Amino acid sequence: MMSRQSGVSITEIESIKQSIEDIVTTPLGSRVMRREYGSIVPDLIDQPMSDVLKVKLYSAIYTPVSRWEDRISIESLNVSDVFAGGMQLDLEAVHTLTGQSLNLNIPLLMGSSL
């Protein structure tokens, strides 16, 4: 497994975090050969925060991550911080092969991060 930013080897947990970040920050329908890949989170991120938006965000994260990242099973998720152009995702999950509990903190930056 390799970091998409630096090209260096990364652990499986880092690979899972990288995969979740990619799934959530990729706009749904933007992949030519895989239109159903991604999420609607980029469409929601700049809206004013409300309880309704939080529920939409949780669904917009849970559904595609559950579909595309089969190495984990999500136990709970929380958006702990929302800021201009991004958010902090805190995810509790279980590694499906090992049964290991995972506590993943993933900063999600919408748009180019390079």
JSON list of C-alpha atoms in Angstrom, two decimals:
[
{"chain": "A", "resi": 1, "resn": "MET", "atom": "CA", "xyz": [0.00, 0.00, 0.00]},
{"chain": "A", "resi": 2, "resn": "MET", "atom": "CA", "xyz": [1.23, 3.43, -0.90]},
{"chain": "A", "resi": 3, "resn": "SER", "atom": "CA", "xyz": [0.50, 7.02, 0.11]},
{"chain": "A", "resi": 4, "resn": "ARG", "atom": "CA", "xyz": [-1.16, 8.92, -2.70]},
{"chain": "A", "resi": 5, "resn": "GLN", "atom": "CA", "xyz": [0.62, 12.13, -1.59]},
{"chain": "A", "resi": 6, "resn": "SER", "atom": "CA", "xyz": [4.20, 10.92, -1.09]},
{"chain": "A", "resi": 7, "resn": "GLY", "atom": "CA", "xyz": [4.44, 7.47, -2.68]},
{"chain": "A", "resi": 8, "resn": "VAL", "atom": "CA", "xyz": [5.92, 5.93, 0.48]},
{"chain": "A", "resi": 9, "resn": "SER", "atom": "CA", "xyz": [4.65, 2.68, 1.97]},
{"chain": "A", "resi": 10, "resn": "ILE", "atom": "CA", "xyz": [1.82, 3.03, 4.49]},
{"chain": "A", "resi": 11, "resn": "THR", "atom": "CA", "xyz": [0.14, 0.69, 6.96]},
{"chain": "A", "resi": 12, "resn": "GLU", "atom": "CA", "xyz": [-3.20, -0.93, 6.25]},
{"chain": "A", "resi": 13, "resn": "ILE", "atom": "CA", "xyz": [-4.89, 1.40, 8.76]},
{"chain": "A", "resi": 14, "resn": "GLU", "atom": "CA", "xyz": [-3.42, 4.43, 6.97]},
{"chain": "A", "resi": 15, "resn": "SER", "atom": "CA", "xyz": [-4.60, 2.92, 3.67]},
{"chain": "A", "resi": 16, "resn": "ILE", "atom": "CA", "xyz": [-8.13, 2.57, 5.07]},
{"chain": "A", "resi": 17, "resn": "LYS", "atom": "CA", "xyz": [-8.10, 6.21, 6.22]},
{"chain": "A", "resi": 18, "resn": "GLN", "atom": "CA", "xyz": [-6.82, 7.29, 2.81]},
{"chain": "A", "resi": 19, "resn": "SER", "atom": "CA", "xyz": [-9.55, 5.26, 1.10]},
{"chain": "A", "resi": 20, "resn": "ILE", "atom": "CA", "xyz": [-12.30, 6.75, 3.28]},
{"chain": "A", "resi": 21, "resn": "GLU", "atom": "CA", "xyz": [-11.01, 10.25, 2.58]},
{"chain": "A", "resi": 22, "resn": "ASP", "atom": "CA", "xyz": [-11.05, 9.53, -1.16]},
{"chain": "A", "resi": 23, "resn": "ILE", "atom": "CA", "xyz": [-14.56, 8.04, -1.10]},
{"chain": "A", "resi": 24, "resn": "VAL", "atom": "CA", "xyz": [-16.07, 10.90, 0.91]},
{"chain": "A", "resi": 25, "resn": "THR", "atom": "CA", "xyz": [-14.34, 13.77, -0.92]},
{"chain": "A", "resi": 26, "resn": "THR", "atom": "CA", "xyz": [-14.95, 12.45, -4.45]},
{"chain": "A", "resi": 27, "resn": "PRO", "atom": "CA", "xyz": [-18.14, 14.02, -5.84]},
{"chain": "A", "resi": 28, "resn": "LEU", "atom": "CA", "xyz": [-20.72, 11.39, -6.75]},
{"chain": "A", "resi": 29, "resn": "GLY", "atom": "CA", "xyz": [-20.81, 10.89, -10.53]},
{"chain": "A", "resi": 30, "resn": "SER", "atom": "CA", "xyz": [-17.37, 12.39, -11.18]},
{"chain": "A", "resi": 31, "resn": "ARG", "atom": "CA", "xyz": [-15.57, 9.12, -12.00]},
{"chain": "A", "resi": 32, "resn": "VAL", "atom": "CA", "xyz": [-16.09, 8.37, -15.68]},
{"chain": "A", "resi": 33, "resn": "MET", "atom": "CA", "xyz": [-16.06, 4.57, -15.50]},
{"chain": "A", "resi": 34, "resn": "ARG", "atom": "CA", "xyz": [-17.52, 4.37, -11.99]},
{"chain": "A", "resi": 35, "resn": "ARG", "atom": "CA", "xyz": [-20.28, 7.00, -11.73]},
{"chain": "A", "resi": 36, "resn": "GLU", "atom": "CA", "xyz": [-21.69, 5.52, -8.51]},
{"chain": "A", "resi": 37, "resn": "TYR", "atom": "CA", "xyz": [-18.34, 5.98, -6.67]},
{"chain": "A", "resi": 38, "resn": "GLY", "atom": "CA", "xyz": [-18.04, 8.91, -4.27]},
{"chain": "A", "resi": 39, "resn": "SER", "atom": "CA", "xyz": [-20.44, 10.83, -2.08]},
{"chain": "A", "resi": 40, "resn": "ILE", "atom": "CA", "xyz": [-22.65, 13.91, -1.97]},
{"chain": "A", "resi": 41, "resn": "VAL", "atom": "CA", "xyz": [-20.60, 15.38, 0.90]},
{"chain": "A", "resi": 42, "resn": "PRO", "atom": "CA", "xyz": [-18.87, 17.91, -1.41]},
{"chain": "A", "resi": 43, "resn": "ASP", "atom": "CA", "xyz": [-22.35, 19.28, -2.24]},
{"chain": "A", "resi": 44, "resn": "LEU", "atom": "CA", "xyz": [-23.25, 19.59, 1.45]},
{"chain": "A", "resi": 45, "resn": "ILE", "atom": "CA", "xyz": [-20.05, 20.97, 2.96]},
{"chain": "A", "resi": 46, "resn": "ASP", "atom": "CA", "xyz": [-20.70, 24.70, 2.46]},
{"chain": "A", "resi": 47, "resn": "GLN", "atom": "CA", "xyz": [-24.28, 24.69, 3.75]},
{"chain": "A", "resi": 48, "resn": "PRO", "atom": "CA", "xyz": [-25.08, 26.24, 7.16]},
{"chain": "A", "resi": 49, "resn": "MET", "atom": "CA", "xyz": [-24.76, 23.62, 9.91]},
{"chain": "A", "resi": 50, "resn": "SER", "atom": "CA", "xyz": [-28.05, 22.38, 11.34]},
{"chain": "A", "resi": 51, "resn": "ASP", "atom": "CA", "xyz": [-29.40, 19.15, 12.84]},
{"chain": "A", "resi": 52, "resn": "VAL", "atom": "CA", "xyz": [-30.91, 18.24, 9.47]},
{"chain": "A", "resi": 53, "resn": "LEU", "atom": "CA", "xyz": [-27.59, 18.80, 7.70]},
{"chain": "A", "resi": 54, "resn": "LYS", "atom": "CA", "xyz": [-25.79, 16.62, 10.27]},
{"chain": "A", "resi": 55, "resn": "VAL", "atom": "CA", "xyz": [-28.16, 13.73, 9.52]},
{"chain": "A", "resi": 56, "resn": "LYS", "atom": "CA", "xyz": [-27.60, 14.24, 5.78]},
{"chain": "A", "resi": 57, "resn": "LEU", "atom": "CA", "xyz": [-23.82, 14.29, 6.32]},
{"chain": "A", "resi": 58, "resn": "TYR", "atom": "CA", "xyz": [-23.87, 11.10, 8.37]},
{"chain": "A", "resi": 59, "resn": "SER", "atom": "CA", "xyz": [-25.89, 9.33, 5.70]},
{"chain": "A", "resi": 60, "resn": "ALA", "atom": "CA", "xyz": [-23.73, 10.80, 2.92]},
{"chain": "A", "resi": 61, "resn": "ILE", "atom": "CA", "xyz": [-20.66, 9.37, 4.67]},
{"chain": "A", "resi": 62, "resn": "TYR", "atom": "CA", "xyz": [-21.98, 6.05, 6.00]},
{"chain": "A", "resi": 63, "resn": "THR", "atom": "CA", "xyz": [-23.60, 4.77, 2.81]},
{"chain": "A", "resi": 64, "resn": "PRO", "atom": "CA", "xyz": [-20.69, 5.10, 0.34]},
{"chain": "A", "resi": 65, "resn": "VAL", "atom": "CA", "xyz": [-18.02, 4.12, 2.87]},
{"chain": "A", "resi": 66, "resn": "SER", "atom": "CA", "xyz": [-19.99, 0.98, 3.74]},
{"chain": "A", "resi": 67, "resn": "ARG", "atom": "CA", "xyz": [-20.30, 0.17, 0.05]},
{"chain": "A", "resi": 68, "resn": "TRP", "atom": "CA", "xyz": [-16.77, 0.89, -1.16]},
{"chain": "A", "resi": 69, "resn": "GLU", "atom": "CA", "xyz": [-14.54, 0.18, 1.87]},
{"chain": "A", "resi": 70, "resn": "ASP", "atom": "CA", "xyz": [-15.12, -3.46, 2.75]},
{"chain": "A", "resi": 71, "resn": "ARG", "atom": "CA", "xyz": [-12.12, -3.73, 5.09]},
{"chain": "A", "resi": 72, "resn": "ILE", "atom": "CA", "xyz": [-14.13, -2.10, 7.89]},
{"chain": "A", "resi": 73, "resn": "SER", "atom": "CA", "xyz": [-17.57, -2.22, 9.43]},
{"chain": "A", "resi": 74, "resn": "ILE", "atom": "CA", "xyz": [-18.67, 1.17, 10.78]},
{"chain": "A", "resi": 75, "resn": "GLU", "atom": "CA", "xyz": [-19.83, 1.20, 14.40]},
{"chain": "A", "resi": 76, "resn": "SER", "atom": "CA", "xyz": [-20.31, 4.97, 14.77]},
{"chain": "A", "resi": 77, "resn": "LEU", "atom": "CA", "xyz": [-19.34, 8.21, 13.11]},
{"chain": "A", "resi": 78, "resn": "ASN", "atom": "CA", "xyz": [-19.25, 11.81, 14.17]},
{"chain": "A", "resi": 79, "resn": "VAL", "atom": "CA", "xyz": [-18.40, 15.06, 12.44]},
{"chain": "A", "resi": 80, "resn": "SER", "atom": "CA", "xyz": [-16.48, 16.76, 15.25]},
{"chain": "A", "resi": 81, "resn": "ASP", "atom": "CA", "xyz": [-15.55, 19.97, 13.46]},
{"chain": "A", "resi": 82, "resn": "VAL", "atom": "CA", "xyz": [-16.72, 21.77, 10.34]},
{"chain": "A", "resi": 83, "resn": "PHE", "atom": "CA", "xyz": [-14.61, 24.53, 8.84]},
{"chain": "A", "resi": 84, "resn": "ALA", "atom": "CA", "xyz": [-14.37, 26.40, 5.55]},
{"chain": "A", "resi": 85, "resn": "GLY", "atom": "CA", "xyz": [-13.97, 23.77, 2.85]},
{"chain": "A", "resi": 86, "resn": "GLY", "atom": "CA", "xyz": [-13.73, 20.75, 5.13]},
{"chain": "A", "resi": 87, "resn": "MET", "atom": "CA", "xyz": [-14.53, 18.82, 8.28]},
{"chain": "A", "resi": 88, "resn": "GLN", "atom": "CA", "xyz": [-13.06, 16.43, 10.84]},
{"chain": "A", "resi": 89, "resn": "LEU", "atom": "CA", "xyz": [-14.54, 12.92, 10.67]},
{"chain": "A", "resi": 90, "resn": "ASP", "atom": "CA", "xyz": [-14.26, 10.69, 13.74]},
{"chain": "A", "resi": 91, "resn": "LEU", "atom": "CA", "xyz": [-15.13, 7.10, 12.94]},
{"chain": "A", "resi": 92, "resn": "GLU", "atom": "CA", "xyz": [-15.27, 4.01, 15.13]},
{"chain": "A", "resi": 93, "resn": "ALA", "atom": "CA", "xyz": [-15.12, 0.79, 13.16]},
{"chain": "A", "resi": 94, "resn": "VAL", "atom": "CA", "xyz": [-14.12, -2.85, 13.28]},
{"chain": "A", "resi": 95, "resn": "HIS", "atom": "CA", "xyz": [-11.56, -4.29, 10.88]},
{"chain": "A", "resi": 96, "resn": "THR", "atom": "CA", "xyz": [-13.52, -7.04, 9.12]},
{"chain": "A", "resi": 97, "resn": "LEU", "atom": "CA", "xyz": [-10.61, -9.49, 8.79]},
{"chain": "A", "resi": 98, "resn": "THR", "atom": "CA", "xyz": [-8.96, -9.12, 12.21]},
{"chain": "A", "resi": 99, "resn": "GLY", "atom": "CA", "xyz": [-11.84, -7.94, 14.41]},
{"chain": "A", "resi": 100, "resn": "GLN", "atom": "CA", "xyz": [-9.62, -5.09, 15.63]},
{"chain": "A", "resi": 101, "resn": "SER", "atom": "CA", "xyz": [-11.46, -2.01, 16.90]},
{"chain": "A", "resi": 102, "resn": "LEU", "atom": "CA", "xyz": [-10.42, 1.13, 15.07]},
{"chain": "A", "resi": 103, "resn": "ASN", "atom": "CA", "xyz": [-10.78, 4.75, 16.11]},
{"chain": "A", "resi": 104, "resn": "LEU", "atom": "CA", "xyz": [-10.11, 6.77, 12.97]},
{"chain": "A", "resi": 105, "resn": "ASN", "atom": "CA", "xyz": [-9.78, 10.56, 12.92]},
{"chain": "A", "resi": 106, "resn": "ILE", "atom": "CA", "xyz": [-9.81, 11.76, 9.34]},
{"chain": "A", "resi": 107, "resn": "PRO", "atom": "CA", "xyz": [-9.57, 15.39, 8.22]},
{"chain": "A", "resi": 108, "resn": "LEU", "atom": "CA", "xyz": [-11.62, 15.82, 5.05]},
{"chain": "A", "resi": 109, "resn": "LEU", "atom": "CA", "xyz": [-10.61, 18.69, 2.80]},
{"chain": "A", "resi": 110, "resn": "MET", "atom": "CA", "xyz": [-12.88, 19.32, -0.16]},
{"chain": "A", "resi": 111, "resn": "GLY", "atom": "CA", "xyz": [-11.18, 20.32, -3.39]},
{"chain": "A", "resi": 112, "resn": "SER", "atom": "CA", "xyz": [-7.52, 19.99, -4.26]},
{"chain": "A", "resi": 113, "resn": "SER", "atom": "CA", "xyz": [-5.20, 19.20, -1.37]},
{"chain": "A", "resi": 114, "resn": "LEU", "atom": "CA", "xyz": [-2.00, 19.26, -3.42]}
]
